[in-house]
C-alpha positions as a LaTeX table, in Angstrom:
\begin{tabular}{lrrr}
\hline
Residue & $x$ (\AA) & $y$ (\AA) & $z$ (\AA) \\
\hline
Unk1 & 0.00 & 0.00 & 0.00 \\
Unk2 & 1.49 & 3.64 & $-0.99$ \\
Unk3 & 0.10 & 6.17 & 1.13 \\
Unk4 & 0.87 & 10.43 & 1.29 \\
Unk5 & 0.50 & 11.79 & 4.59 \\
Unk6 & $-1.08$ & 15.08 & 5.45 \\
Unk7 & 1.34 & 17.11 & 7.29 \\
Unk8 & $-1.46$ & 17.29 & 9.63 \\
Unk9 & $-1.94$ & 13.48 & 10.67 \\
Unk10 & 2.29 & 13.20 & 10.17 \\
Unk11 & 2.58 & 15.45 & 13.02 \\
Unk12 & 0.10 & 13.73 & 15.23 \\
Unk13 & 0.89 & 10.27 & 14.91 \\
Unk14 & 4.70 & 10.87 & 15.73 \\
Unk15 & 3.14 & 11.55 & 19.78 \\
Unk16 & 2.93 & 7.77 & 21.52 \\
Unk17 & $-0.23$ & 9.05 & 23.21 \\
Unk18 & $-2.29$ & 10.47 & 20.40 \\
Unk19 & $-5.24$ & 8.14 & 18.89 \\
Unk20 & $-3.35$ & 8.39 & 15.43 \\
Unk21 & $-0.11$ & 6.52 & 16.64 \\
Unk22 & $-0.74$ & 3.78 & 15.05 \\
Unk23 & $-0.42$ & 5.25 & 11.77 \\
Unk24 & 3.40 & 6.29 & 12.60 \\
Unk25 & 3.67 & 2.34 & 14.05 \\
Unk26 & 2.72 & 1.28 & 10.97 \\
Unk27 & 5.51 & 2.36 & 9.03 \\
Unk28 & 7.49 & 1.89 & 11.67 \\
Unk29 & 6.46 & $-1.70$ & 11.11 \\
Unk30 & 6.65 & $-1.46$ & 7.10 \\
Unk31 & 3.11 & $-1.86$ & 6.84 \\
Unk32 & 2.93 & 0.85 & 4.00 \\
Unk33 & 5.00 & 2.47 & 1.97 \\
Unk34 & 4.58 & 6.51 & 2.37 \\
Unk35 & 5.52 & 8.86 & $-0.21$ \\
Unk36 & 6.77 & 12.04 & 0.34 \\
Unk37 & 8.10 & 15.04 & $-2.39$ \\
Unk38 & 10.46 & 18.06 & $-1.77$ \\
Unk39 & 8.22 & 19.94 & $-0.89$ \\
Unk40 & 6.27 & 17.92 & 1.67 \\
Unk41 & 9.69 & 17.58 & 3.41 \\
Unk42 & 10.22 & 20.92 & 4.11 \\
Unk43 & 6.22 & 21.40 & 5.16 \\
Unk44 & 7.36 & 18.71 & 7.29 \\
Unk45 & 9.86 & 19.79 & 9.20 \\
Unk46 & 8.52 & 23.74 & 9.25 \\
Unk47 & 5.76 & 22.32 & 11.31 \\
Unk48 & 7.87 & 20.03 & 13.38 \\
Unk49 & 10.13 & 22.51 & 14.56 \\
Unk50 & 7.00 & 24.84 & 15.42 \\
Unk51 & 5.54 & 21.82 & 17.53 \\
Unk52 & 8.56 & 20.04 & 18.60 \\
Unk53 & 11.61 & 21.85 & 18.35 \\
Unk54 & 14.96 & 22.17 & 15.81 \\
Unk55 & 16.83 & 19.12 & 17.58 \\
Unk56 & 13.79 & 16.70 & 17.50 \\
Unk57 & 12.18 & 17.47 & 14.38 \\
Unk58 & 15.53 & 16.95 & 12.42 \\
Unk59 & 16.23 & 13.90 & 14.06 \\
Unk60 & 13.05 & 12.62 & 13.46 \\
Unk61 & 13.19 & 13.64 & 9.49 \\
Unk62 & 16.76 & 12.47 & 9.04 \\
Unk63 & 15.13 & 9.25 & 10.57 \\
Unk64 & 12.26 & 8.91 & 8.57 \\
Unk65 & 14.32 & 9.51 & 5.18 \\
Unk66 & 16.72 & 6.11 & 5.87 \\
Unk67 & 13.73 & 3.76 & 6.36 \\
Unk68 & 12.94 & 1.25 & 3.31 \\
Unk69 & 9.39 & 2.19 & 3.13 \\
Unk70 & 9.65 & 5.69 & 2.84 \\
Unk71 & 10.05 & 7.00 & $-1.20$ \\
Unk72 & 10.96 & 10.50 & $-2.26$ \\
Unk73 & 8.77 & 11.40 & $-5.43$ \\
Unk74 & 9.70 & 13.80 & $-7.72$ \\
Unk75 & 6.33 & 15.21 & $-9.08$ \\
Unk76 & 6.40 & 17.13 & $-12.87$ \\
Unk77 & 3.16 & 17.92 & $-12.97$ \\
Unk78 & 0.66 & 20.42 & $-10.79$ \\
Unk79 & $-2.71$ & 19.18 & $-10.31$ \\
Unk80 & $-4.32$ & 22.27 & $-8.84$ \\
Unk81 & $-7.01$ & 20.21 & $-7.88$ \\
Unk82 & $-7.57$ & 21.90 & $-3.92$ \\
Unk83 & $-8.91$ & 25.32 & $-4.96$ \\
Unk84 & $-9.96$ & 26.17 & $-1.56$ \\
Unk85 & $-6.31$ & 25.86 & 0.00 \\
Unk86 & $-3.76$ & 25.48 & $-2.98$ \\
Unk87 & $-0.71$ & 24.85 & $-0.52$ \\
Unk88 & $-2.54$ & 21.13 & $-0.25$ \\
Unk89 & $-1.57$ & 20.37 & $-3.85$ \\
Unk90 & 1.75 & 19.27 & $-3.32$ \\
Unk91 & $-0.19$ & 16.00 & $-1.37$ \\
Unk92 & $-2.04$ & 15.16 & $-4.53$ \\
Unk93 & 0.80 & 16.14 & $-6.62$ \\
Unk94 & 2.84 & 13.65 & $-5.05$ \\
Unk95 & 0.09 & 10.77 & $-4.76$ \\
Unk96 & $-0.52$ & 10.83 & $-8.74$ \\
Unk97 & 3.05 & 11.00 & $-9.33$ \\
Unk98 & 4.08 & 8.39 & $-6.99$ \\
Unk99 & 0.65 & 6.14 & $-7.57$ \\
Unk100 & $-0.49$ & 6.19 & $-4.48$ \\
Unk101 & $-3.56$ & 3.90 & $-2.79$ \\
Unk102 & $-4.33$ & 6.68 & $-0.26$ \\
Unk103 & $-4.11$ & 10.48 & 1.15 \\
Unk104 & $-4.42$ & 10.28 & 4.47 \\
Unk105 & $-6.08$ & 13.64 & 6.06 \\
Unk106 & $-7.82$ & 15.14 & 8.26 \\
Unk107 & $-8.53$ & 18.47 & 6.30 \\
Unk108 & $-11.81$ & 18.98 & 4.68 \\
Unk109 & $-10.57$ & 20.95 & 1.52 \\
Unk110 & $-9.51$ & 17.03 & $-0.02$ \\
Unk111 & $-13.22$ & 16.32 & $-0.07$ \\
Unk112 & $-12.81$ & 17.95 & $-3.70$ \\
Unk113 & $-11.42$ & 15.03 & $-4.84$ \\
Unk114 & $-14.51$ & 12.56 & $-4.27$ \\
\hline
\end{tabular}
C-alpha cells in the first residue's frame, strides 16, 4: 500500500499518546509504503520545529528519510485540484506521481477530490 500523509496526521501520529499513533507504528512496522516530495519535506519539518523543536524534528526527518518504506517522489506535474487551500496540492501532486492507494487527512478541503 502507498500512502501520502497530510502534514497534519504526520505530526500527530509521531506523539505515543495520540489516537493516530498507530499510523506512525505502521511504518514503523513497514506496513505501507509513504511517499513524500520536496516539498512535503520541508512542510514537514517547518511544522515540526513549530511543535517540537529544531533538535527533535531533524532527528526525526533524518530518521524517517533512511527507512525502506519511505520514497521521495519527484512530481512534474501540478494538479491544482484543492482550490480552496492550494498549498494542499503538493499532497495530490505527489500521490498521482508516486501512484499512491491513499491520502491520508484530516482536512476537509480534499473532499474535492470525491
Amino acid at each position: 500500500m502507498r500512502v501520502v500523509l497530510d502534514t497534519n496526521v504526520f505530526l500527530v501520529s509521531m506523539l505515543p499518546k495520540h489516537k493516530y499513533w498507530w499510523v506512525f507504528q505502521a511504518l514503523l512496522d513497514q506496513e505501507y509504503d509513504l511517499l513524500v516530495s520536496n516539498e512535503i519535506l520541508t512542510e514537514y519539518l517547518e511544522k515540526c520545529v513549530e511543535k517540537y523543536g529544531l533538535d527533535t524534528s531533524e532527528e526525526t526527518l533524518d530518521f524517517l528519510l533512511n527507512f525502506p518504506n519511505v520514497f521521495l517522489v519527484v512530481p512534474s506535474y501540478h494538479w491544482l485540484l484543492i482550490y480552496p487551500d492550494p498549498d494542499d496540492d503538493k499532497f495530490v501532486d505527489c500521490a498521482v506521481a508516486g501512484n499512491a492507494d491513499f491520502i491520508v487527512t484530516n482536512d476537509g478541503h480534499f473532499k474535492v477530490l470525491k
